[in-house]
mmCIF file of C-alpha atoms in Angstrom:
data_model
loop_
_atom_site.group_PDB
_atom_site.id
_atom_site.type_symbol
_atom_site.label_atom_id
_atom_site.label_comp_id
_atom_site.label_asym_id
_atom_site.label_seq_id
_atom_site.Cartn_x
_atom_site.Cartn_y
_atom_site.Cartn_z
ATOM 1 C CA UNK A 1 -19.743 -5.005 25.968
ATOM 2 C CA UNK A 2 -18.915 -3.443 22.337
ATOM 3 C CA UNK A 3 -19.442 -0.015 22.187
ATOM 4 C CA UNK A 4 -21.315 1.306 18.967
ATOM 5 C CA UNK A 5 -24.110 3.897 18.062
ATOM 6 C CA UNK A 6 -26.624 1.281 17.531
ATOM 7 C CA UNK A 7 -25.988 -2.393 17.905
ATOM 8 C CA UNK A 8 -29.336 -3.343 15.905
ATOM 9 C CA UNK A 9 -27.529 -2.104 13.179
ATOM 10 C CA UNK A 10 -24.677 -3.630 13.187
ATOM 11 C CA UNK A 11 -24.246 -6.497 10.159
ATOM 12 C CA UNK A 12 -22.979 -10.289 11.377
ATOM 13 C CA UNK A 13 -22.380 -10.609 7.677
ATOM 14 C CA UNK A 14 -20.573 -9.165 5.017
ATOM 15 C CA UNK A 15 -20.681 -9.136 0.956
ATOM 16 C CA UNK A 16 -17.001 -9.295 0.049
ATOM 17 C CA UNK A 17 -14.672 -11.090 -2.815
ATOM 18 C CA UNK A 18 -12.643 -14.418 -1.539
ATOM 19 C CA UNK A 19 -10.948 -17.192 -2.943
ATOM 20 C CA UNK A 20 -11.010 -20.776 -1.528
ATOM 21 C CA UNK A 21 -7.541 -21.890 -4.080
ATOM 22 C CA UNK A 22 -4.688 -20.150 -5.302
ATOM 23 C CA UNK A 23 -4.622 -18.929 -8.869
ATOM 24 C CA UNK A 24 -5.465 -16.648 -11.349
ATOM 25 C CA UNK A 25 -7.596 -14.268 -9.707
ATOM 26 C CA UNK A 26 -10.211 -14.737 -12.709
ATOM 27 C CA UNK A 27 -10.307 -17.769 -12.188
ATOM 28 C CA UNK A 28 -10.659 -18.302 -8.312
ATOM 29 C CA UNK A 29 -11.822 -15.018 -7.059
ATOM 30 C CA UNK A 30 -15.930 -14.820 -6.111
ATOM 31 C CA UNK A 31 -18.429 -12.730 -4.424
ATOM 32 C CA UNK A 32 -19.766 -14.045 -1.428
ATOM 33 C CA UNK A 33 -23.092 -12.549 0.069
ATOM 34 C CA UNK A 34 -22.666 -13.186 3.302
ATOM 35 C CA UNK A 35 -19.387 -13.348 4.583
ATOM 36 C CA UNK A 36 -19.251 -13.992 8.391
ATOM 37 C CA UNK A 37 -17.921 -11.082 10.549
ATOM 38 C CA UNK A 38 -15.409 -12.029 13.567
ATOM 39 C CA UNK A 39 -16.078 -10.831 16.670
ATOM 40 C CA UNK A 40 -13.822 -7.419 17.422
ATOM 41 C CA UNK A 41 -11.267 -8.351 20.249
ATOM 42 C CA UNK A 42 -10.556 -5.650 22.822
ATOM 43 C CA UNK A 43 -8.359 -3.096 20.505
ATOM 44 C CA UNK A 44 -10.309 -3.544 17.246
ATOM 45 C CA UNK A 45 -12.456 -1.607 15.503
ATOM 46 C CA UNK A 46 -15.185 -2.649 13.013
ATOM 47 C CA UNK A 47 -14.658 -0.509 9.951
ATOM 48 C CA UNK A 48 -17.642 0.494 7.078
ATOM 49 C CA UNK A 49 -15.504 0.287 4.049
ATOM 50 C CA UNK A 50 -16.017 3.161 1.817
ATOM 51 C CA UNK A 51 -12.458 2.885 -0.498
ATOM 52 C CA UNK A 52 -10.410 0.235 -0.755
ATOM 53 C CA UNK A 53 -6.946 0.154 -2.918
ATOM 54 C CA UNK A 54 -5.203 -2.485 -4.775
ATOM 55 C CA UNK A 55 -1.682 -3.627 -4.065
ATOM 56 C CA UNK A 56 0.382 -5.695 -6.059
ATOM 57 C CA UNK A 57 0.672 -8.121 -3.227
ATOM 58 C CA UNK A 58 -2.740 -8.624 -3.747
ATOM 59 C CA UNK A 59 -2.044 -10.229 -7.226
ATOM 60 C CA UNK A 60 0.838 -12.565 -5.243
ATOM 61 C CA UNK A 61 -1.337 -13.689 -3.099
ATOM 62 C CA UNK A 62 -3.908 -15.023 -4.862
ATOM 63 C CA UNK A 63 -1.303 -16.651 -7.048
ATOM 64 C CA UNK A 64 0.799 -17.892 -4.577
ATOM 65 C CA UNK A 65 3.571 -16.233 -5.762
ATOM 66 C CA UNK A 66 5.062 -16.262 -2.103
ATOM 67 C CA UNK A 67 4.785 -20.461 -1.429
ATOM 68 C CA UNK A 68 8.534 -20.855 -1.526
ATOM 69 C CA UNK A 69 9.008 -17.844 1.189
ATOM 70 C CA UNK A 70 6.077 -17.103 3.517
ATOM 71 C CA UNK A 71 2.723 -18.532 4.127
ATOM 72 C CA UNK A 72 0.664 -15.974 3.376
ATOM 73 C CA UNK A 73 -2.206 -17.559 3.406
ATOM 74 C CA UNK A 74 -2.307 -20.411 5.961
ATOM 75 C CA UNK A 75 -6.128 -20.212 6.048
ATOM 76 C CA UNK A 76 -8.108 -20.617 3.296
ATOM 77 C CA UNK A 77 -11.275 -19.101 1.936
ATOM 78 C CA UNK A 78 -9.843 -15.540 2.895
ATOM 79 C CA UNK A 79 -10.995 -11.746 1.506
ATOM 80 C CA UNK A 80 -8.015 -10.090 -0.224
ATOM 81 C CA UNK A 81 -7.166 -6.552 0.579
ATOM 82 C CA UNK A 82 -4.780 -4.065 2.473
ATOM 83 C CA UNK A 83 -5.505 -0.494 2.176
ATOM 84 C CA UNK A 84 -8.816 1.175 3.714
ATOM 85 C CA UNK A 85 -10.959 4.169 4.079
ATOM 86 C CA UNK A 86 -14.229 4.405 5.740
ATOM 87 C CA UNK A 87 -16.013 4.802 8.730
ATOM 88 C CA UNK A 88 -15.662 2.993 12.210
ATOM 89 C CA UNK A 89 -19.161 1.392 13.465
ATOM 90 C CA UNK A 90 -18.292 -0.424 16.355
ATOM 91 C CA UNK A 91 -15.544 -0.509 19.288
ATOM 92 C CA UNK A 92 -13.384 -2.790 21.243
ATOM 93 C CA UNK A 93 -13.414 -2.580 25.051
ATOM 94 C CA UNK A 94 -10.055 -1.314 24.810
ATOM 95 C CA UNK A 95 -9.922 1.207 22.073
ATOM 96 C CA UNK A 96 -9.135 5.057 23.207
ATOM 97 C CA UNK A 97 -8.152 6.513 19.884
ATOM 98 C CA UNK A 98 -11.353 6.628 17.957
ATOM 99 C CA UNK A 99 -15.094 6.611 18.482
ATOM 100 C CA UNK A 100 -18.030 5.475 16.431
ATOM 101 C CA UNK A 101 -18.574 7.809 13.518
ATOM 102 C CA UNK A 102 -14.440 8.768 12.847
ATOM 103 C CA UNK A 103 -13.386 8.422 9.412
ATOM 104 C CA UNK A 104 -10.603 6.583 9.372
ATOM 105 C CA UNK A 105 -7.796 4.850 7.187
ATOM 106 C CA UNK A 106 -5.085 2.340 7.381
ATOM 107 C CA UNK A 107 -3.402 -0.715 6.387
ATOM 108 C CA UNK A 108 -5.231 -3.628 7.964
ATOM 109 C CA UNK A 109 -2.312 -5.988 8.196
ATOM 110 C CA UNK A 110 0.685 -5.480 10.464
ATOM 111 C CA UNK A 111 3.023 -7.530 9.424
ATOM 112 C CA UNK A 112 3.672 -7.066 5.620
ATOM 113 C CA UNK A 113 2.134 -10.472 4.121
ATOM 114 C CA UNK A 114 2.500 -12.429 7.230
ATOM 115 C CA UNK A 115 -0.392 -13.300 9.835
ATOM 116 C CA UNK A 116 -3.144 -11.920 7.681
ATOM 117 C CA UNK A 117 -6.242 -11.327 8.175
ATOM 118 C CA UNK A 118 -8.781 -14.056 6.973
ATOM 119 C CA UNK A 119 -11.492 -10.905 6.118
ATOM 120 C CA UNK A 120 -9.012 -8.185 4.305
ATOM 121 C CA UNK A 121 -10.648 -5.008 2.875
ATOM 122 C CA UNK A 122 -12.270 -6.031 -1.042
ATOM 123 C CA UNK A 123 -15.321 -6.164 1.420
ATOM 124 C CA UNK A 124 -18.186 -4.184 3.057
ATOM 125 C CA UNK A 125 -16.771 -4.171 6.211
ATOM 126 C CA UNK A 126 -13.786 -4.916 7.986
ATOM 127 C CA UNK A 127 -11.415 -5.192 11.220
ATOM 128 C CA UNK A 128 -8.438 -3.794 11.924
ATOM 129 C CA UNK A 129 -6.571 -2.877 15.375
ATOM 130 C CA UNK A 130 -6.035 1.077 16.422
ATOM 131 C CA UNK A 131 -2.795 0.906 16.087
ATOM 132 C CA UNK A 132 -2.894 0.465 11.998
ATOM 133 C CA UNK A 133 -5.558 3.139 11.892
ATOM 134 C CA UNK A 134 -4.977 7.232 11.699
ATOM 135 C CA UNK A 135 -8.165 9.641 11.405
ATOM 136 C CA UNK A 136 -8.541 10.688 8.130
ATOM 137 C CA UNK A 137 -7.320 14.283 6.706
ATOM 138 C CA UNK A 138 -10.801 16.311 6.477
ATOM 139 C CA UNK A 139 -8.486 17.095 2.999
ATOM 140 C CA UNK A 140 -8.629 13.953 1.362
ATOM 141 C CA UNK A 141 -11.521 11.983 -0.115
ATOM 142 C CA UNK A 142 -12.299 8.035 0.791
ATOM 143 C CA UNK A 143 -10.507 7.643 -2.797
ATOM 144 C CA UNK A 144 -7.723 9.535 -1.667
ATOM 145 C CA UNK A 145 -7.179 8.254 1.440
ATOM 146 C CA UNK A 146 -7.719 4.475 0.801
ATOM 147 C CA UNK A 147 -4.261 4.800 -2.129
ATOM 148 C CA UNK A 148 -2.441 6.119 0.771
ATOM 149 C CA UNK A 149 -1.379 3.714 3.305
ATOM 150 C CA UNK A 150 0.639 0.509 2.391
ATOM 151 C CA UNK A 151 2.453 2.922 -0.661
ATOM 152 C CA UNK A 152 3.601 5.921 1.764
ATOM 153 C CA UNK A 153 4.172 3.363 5.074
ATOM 154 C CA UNK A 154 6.480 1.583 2.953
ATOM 155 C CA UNK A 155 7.805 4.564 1.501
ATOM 156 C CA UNK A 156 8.526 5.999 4.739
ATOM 157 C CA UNK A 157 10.235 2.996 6.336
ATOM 158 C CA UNK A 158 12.308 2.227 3.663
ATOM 159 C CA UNK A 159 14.139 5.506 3.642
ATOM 160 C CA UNK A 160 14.229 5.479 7.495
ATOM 161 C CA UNK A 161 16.028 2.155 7.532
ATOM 162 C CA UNK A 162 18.805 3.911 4.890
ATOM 163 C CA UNK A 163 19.276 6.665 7.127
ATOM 164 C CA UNK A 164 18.124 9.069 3.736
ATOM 165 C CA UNK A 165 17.817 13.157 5.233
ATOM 166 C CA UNK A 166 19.116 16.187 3.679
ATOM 167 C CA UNK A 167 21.209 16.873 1.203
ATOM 168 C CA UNK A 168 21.775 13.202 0.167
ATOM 169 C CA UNK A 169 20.509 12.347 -3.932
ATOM 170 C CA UNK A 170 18.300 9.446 -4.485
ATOM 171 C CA UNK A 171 17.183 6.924 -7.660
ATOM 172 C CA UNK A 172 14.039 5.279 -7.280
ATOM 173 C CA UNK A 173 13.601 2.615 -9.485
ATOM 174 C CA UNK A 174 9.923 2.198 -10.460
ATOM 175 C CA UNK A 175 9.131 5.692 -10.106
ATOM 176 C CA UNK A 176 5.193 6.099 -11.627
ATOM 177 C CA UNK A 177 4.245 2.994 -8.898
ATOM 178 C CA UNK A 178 2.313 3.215 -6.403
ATOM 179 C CA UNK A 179 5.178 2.707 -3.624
ATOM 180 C CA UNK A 180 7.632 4.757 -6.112
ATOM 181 C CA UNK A 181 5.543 8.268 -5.882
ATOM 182 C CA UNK A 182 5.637 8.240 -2.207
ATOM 183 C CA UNK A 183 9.329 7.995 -2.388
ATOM 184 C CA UNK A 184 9.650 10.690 -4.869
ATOM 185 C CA UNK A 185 7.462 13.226 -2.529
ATOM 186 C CA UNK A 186 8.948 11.705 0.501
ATOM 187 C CA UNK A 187 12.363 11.974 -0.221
ATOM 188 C CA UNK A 188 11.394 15.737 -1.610
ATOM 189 C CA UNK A 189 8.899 17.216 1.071
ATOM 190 C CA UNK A 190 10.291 15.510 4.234
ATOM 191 C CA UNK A 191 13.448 14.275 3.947
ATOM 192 C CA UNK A 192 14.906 17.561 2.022
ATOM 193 C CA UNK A 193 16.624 15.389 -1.211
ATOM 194 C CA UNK A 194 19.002 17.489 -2.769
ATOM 195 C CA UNK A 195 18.635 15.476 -6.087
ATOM 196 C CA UNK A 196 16.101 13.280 -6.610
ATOM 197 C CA UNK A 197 16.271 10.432 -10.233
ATOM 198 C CA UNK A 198 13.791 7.829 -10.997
ATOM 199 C CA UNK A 199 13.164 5.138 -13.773
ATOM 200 C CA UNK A 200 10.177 4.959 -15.965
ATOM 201 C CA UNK A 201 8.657 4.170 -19.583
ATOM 202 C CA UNK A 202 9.016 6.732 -21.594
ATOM 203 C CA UNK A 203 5.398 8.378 -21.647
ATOM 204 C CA UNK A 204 5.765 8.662 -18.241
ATOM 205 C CA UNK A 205 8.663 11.068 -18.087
ATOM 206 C CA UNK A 206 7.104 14.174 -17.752
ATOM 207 C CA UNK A 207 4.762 12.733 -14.871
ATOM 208 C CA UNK A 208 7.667 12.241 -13.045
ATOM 209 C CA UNK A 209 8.805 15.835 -13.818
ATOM 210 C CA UNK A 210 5.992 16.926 -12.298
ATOM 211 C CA UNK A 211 5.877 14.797 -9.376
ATOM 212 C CA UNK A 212 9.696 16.862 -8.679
ATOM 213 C CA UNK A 213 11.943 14.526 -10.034
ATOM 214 C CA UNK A 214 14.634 15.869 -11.036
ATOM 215 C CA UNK A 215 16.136 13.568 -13.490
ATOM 216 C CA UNK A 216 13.859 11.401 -15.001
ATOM 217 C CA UNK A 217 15.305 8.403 -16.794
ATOM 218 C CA UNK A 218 14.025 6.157 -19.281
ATOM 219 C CA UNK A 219 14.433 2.806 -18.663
ATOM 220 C CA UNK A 220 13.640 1.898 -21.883
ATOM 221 C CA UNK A 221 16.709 3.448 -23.701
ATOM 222 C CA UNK A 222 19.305 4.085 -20.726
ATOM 223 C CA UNK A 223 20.560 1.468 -18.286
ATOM 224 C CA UNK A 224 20.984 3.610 -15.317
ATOM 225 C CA UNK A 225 23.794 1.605 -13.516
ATOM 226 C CA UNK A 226 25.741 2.697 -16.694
ATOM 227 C CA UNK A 227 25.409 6.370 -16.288
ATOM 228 C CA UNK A 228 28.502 8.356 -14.466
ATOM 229 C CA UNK A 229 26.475 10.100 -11.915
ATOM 230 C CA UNK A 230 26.177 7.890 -8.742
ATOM 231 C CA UNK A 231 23.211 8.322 -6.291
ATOM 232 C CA UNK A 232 23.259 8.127 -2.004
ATOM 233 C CA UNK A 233 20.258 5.847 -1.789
ATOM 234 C CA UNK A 234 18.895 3.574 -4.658
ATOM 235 C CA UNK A 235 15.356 2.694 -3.897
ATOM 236 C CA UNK A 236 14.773 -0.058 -5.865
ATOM 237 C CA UNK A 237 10.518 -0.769 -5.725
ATOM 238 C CA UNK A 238 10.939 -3.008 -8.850
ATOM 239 C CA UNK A 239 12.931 -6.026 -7.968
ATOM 240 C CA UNK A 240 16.132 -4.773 -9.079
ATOM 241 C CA UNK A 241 18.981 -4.952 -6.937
ATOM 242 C CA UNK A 242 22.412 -6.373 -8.481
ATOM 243 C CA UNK A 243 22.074 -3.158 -10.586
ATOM 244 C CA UNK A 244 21.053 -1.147 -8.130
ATOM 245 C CA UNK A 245 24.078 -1.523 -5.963
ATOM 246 C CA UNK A 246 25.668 -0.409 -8.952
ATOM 247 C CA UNK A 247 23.863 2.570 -9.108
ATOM 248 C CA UNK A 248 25.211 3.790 -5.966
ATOM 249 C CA UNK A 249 27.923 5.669 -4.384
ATOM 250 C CA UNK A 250 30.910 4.692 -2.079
ATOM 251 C CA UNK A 251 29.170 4.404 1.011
ATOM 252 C CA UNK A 252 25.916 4.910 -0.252
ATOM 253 C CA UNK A 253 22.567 2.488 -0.032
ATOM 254 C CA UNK A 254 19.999 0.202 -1.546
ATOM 255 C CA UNK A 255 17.029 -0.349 -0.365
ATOM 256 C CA UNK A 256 14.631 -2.982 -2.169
ATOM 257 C CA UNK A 257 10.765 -3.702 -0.991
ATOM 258 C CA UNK A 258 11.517 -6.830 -3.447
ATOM 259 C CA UNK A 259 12.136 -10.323 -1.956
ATOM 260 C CA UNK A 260 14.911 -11.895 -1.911
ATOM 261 C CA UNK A 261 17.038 -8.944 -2.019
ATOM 262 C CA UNK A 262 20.706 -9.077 -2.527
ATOM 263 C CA UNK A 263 22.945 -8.481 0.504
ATOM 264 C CA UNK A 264 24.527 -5.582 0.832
ATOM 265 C CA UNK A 265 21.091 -4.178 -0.088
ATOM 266 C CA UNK A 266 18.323 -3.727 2.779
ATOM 267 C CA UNK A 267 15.188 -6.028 2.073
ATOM 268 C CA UNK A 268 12.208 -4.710 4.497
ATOM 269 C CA UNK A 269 8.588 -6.023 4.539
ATOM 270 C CA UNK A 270 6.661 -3.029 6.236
ATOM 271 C CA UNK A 271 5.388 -2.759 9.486
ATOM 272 C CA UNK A 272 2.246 -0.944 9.321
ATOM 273 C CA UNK A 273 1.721 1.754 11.636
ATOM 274 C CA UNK A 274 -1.055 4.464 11.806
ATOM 275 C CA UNK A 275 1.311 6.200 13.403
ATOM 276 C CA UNK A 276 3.289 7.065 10.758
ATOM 277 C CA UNK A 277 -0.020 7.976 8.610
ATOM 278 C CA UNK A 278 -0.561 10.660 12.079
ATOM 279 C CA UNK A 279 3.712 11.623 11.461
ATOM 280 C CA UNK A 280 2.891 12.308 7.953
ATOM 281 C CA UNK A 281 -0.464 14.232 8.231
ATOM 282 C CA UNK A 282 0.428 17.591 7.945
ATOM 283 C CA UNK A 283 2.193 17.089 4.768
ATOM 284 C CA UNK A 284 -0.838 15.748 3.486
ATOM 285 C CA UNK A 285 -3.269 18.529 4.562
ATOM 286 C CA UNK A 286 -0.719 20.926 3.000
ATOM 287 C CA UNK A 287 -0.477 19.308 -0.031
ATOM 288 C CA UNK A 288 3.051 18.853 -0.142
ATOM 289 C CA UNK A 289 2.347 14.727 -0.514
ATOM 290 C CA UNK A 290 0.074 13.925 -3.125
ATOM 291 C CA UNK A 291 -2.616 11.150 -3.627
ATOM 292 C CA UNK A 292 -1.346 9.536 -6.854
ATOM 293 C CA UNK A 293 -4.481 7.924 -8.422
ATOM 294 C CA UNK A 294 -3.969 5.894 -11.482
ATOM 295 C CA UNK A 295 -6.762 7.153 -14.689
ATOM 296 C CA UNK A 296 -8.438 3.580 -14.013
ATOM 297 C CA UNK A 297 -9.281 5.198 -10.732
ATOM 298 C CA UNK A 298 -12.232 4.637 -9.342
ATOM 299 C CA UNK A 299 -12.785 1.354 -9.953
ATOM 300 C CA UNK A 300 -16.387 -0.200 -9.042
ATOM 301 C CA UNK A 301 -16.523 -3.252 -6.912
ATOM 302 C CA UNK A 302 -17.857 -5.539 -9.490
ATOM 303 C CA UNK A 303 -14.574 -4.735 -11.711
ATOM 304 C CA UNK A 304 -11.847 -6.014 -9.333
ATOM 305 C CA UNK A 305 -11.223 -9.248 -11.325
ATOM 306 C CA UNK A 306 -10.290 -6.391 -14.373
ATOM 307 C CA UNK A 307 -8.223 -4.261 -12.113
ATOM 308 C CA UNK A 308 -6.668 -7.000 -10.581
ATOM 309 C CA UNK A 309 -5.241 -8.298 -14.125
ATOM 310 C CA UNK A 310 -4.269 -4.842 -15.212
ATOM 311 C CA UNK A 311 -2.208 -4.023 -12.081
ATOM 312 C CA UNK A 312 -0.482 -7.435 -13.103
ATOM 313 C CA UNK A 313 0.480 -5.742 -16.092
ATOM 314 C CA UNK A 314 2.561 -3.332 -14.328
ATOM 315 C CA UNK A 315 1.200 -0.256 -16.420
ATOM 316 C CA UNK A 316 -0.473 1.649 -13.538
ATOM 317 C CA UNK A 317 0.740 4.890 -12.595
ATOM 318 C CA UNK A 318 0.375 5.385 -8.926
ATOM 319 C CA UNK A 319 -2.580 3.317 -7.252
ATOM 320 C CA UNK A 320 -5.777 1.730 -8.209
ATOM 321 C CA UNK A 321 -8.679 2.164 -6.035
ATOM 322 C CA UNK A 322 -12.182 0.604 -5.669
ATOM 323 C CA UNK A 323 -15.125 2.823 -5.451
ATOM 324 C CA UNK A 324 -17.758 3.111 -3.698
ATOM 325 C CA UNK A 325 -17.694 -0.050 -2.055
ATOM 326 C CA UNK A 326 -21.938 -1.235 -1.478
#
C-alpha cells in the first residue's frame, strides 16, 4: 500500500518531452501527453515537478555524444532531465524521510549518466529514491532550488576527492558555468580558499568578481598555464586538462568533470546524494552559496528545444531553468 493524501488524485500519466532516436534535440525531441508513470518501488517517492534545470549532459545525451564510453541510454523512448524541485505526492512503503506535501529537490539519477531513469524530470511528474532528495530551504524558490543540485553535488565532490580545505588557492576553469559557480562559492564559503582564479570571456569578468573570485582571467587574451603564479587545485569544468596540469603546483591537483581525463588528473562522474544538498543547507539559508540563474532564466516548458540549443552554445552563465512546469 502507497501512502499519499489522496490516491484518486494521483495521475497514471504524465505530459513530458522524450525522444525515441538520438540527435539533434530539434529534431528528435517531442511532447508526449500521456507518458506512463512507473509504479514507485519501496524507497521512492512520486515527485510534482514544479522546476526543472538543464544540464549540459542533457544536450550529450540526446546526441549521443557518450556512444563510445557509456550507454546512457540503453532504453529508448526516455524523458531527459536531472535536476528537480517540487512537491512529493505519493510514498514508497519504505520511505522515512519525507511525507506527502514536503517540498523537495534533488538530482534524480545516482549514478552520473549511467542507469538512468527512463522518465527524467522535463516532465510533470517524476520518481526519484530518498536518498537523492533533501527538503527544500524555505529560502529558495522552485527556480532556485531546481539550478542547485547536479552543479553544487558535483562541485562538492570534486573538491572532496582533491583533498581542497584552507588556505590552499584554486583555478577553476569555466568559471560563469553552471558547475564552475558552485566551485567558486564552494571553495570560498566552505572550504576557506585563500586565493581563488577562474577563466572566462571577457564580459564576464566582473561577474566573476562578484561571485569572490579573486583573479579573474580572460581566456580570451591570456593562456593561463603560461602565467607564473601556480594554483593548489585546478578545477577544470571545461574539458581541459593537459593544460591544466600545467597550471598547477608541485604537489598540487587537477580535477576534471570532463571525460576522458588525463592521468595524473582525477576524472569523477558524481554520485548524487541528497545528503550533501542536507551538508550544504545552511550555507544556502545564509546566503553564503548563491543560486546562479542564467538571464534566459525561467524558461517555459514549451521552449526547451530553444534552451536546449543555446546551452549547446556554451554562453550561459550559471544554469538554465524551466518554469513553471504544467
Amino acid at each position: 500500500m502507497m501512502a499519499s493524501s489522496d490516491d484518486s488524485t494521483i495521475p497514471s500519466h504524465t505530459k513530458a518531452w522524450f525522444y525515441s532516436e538520438h540527435g539533434n534535440p530539434g529534431d528528435v525531441l517531442k511532447i508526449h501527453p500521456n507518458w506512463p508513470i512507473p509504479e514507485l518501488k519501496e524507497d521512492q517517492v512520486l515527485i510534482k515537478v514544479v522546476a526543472a534545470s538543464l544540464n549540459p549532459v542533457d544536450n550529450k545525451r540526446i546526441t549521443d555524444f557518450y556512444k563510445d564510453i557509456y550507454t546512457p541510454d540503453p532504453h529508448l523512448p526516455i524523458v531527459p532531465g536531472l535536476d528537480v524541485a517540487g512537491i512529493v505526492v505519493k510514498l514508497g512503503d519504505q520511505v522515512k524521510k519525507f511525507k506527502v506535501g514536503d517540498e523537495v529537490y534533488g538530482d534524480i539519477n545516482e549514478d552520473g549518466i549511467q542507469n538512468l531513469k527512463i522518465l527524467g524530470t522535463l516532465s510533470e511528474y517524476t520518481i526519484a529514491e530518498e536518498r537523492l532528495l533533501a527538503h527544500k530551504p524555505p529560502n529558495l524558490s522552485f527556480v532556485e532550488a531546481a539550478s542547485f543540485p547536479a552543479a553544487v553535488e558535483t562541485a562538492y565532490e570534486g573538491l572532496e576527492r582533491a583533498d581542497f580545505s584552507a588556505g590552499k588557492s584554486i583555478l577553476v576553469l569555466g568559471g560563469a558555468g553552471g558547475v564552475g559557480t558552485q566551485v567558486i562559492q564552494l571553495a570560498k564559503h566552505v572550504c576557506g580558499a585563500s586565493r581563488i582564479a577562474a577563466t572566462s570571456s571577457t564580459g564576464k569578468l566582473e561577474f566573476l568578481r562578484k561571485l569572490g573570485v579573486d583573479f579573474p582571467i580572460d581566456y580570451t587574451k591570456e593562456n593561463f598555464e603560461e602565467l607564473s603564479e601556480k594554483f593548489d587545485l585546478v578545477y577544470d569544468t571545461v574539458g581541459q586538462t593537459e593544460r591544466a596540469l600545467k597550471g598547477v603546483k608541485e604537489g598540487g591537483k587537477v580535477v576534471t568533470i570532463v571525460p576522458p581525463g588525463v592521468p595524473p588528473a582525477i576524472f569523477f562522474v558524481l554520485t548524487s546524494k541528497g545528503s550533501i544538498l542536507d551538508k550544504l543547507r545552511p550555507f544556502f539559508e545564509s546566503g553564503k552559496v548563491k543560486p546562479v540563474l542564467d538571464p534566459l532564466t525561467p524558461v517555459p516548458f514549451s521552449q526547451v528545444i530553444d534552451a536546449l540549443s543555446y546551452i549547446q552554445t556554451a554562453k550561459a552563465t550559471g544554469k538554465v531553468v524551466v518554469y513553471p512546469i504544467p
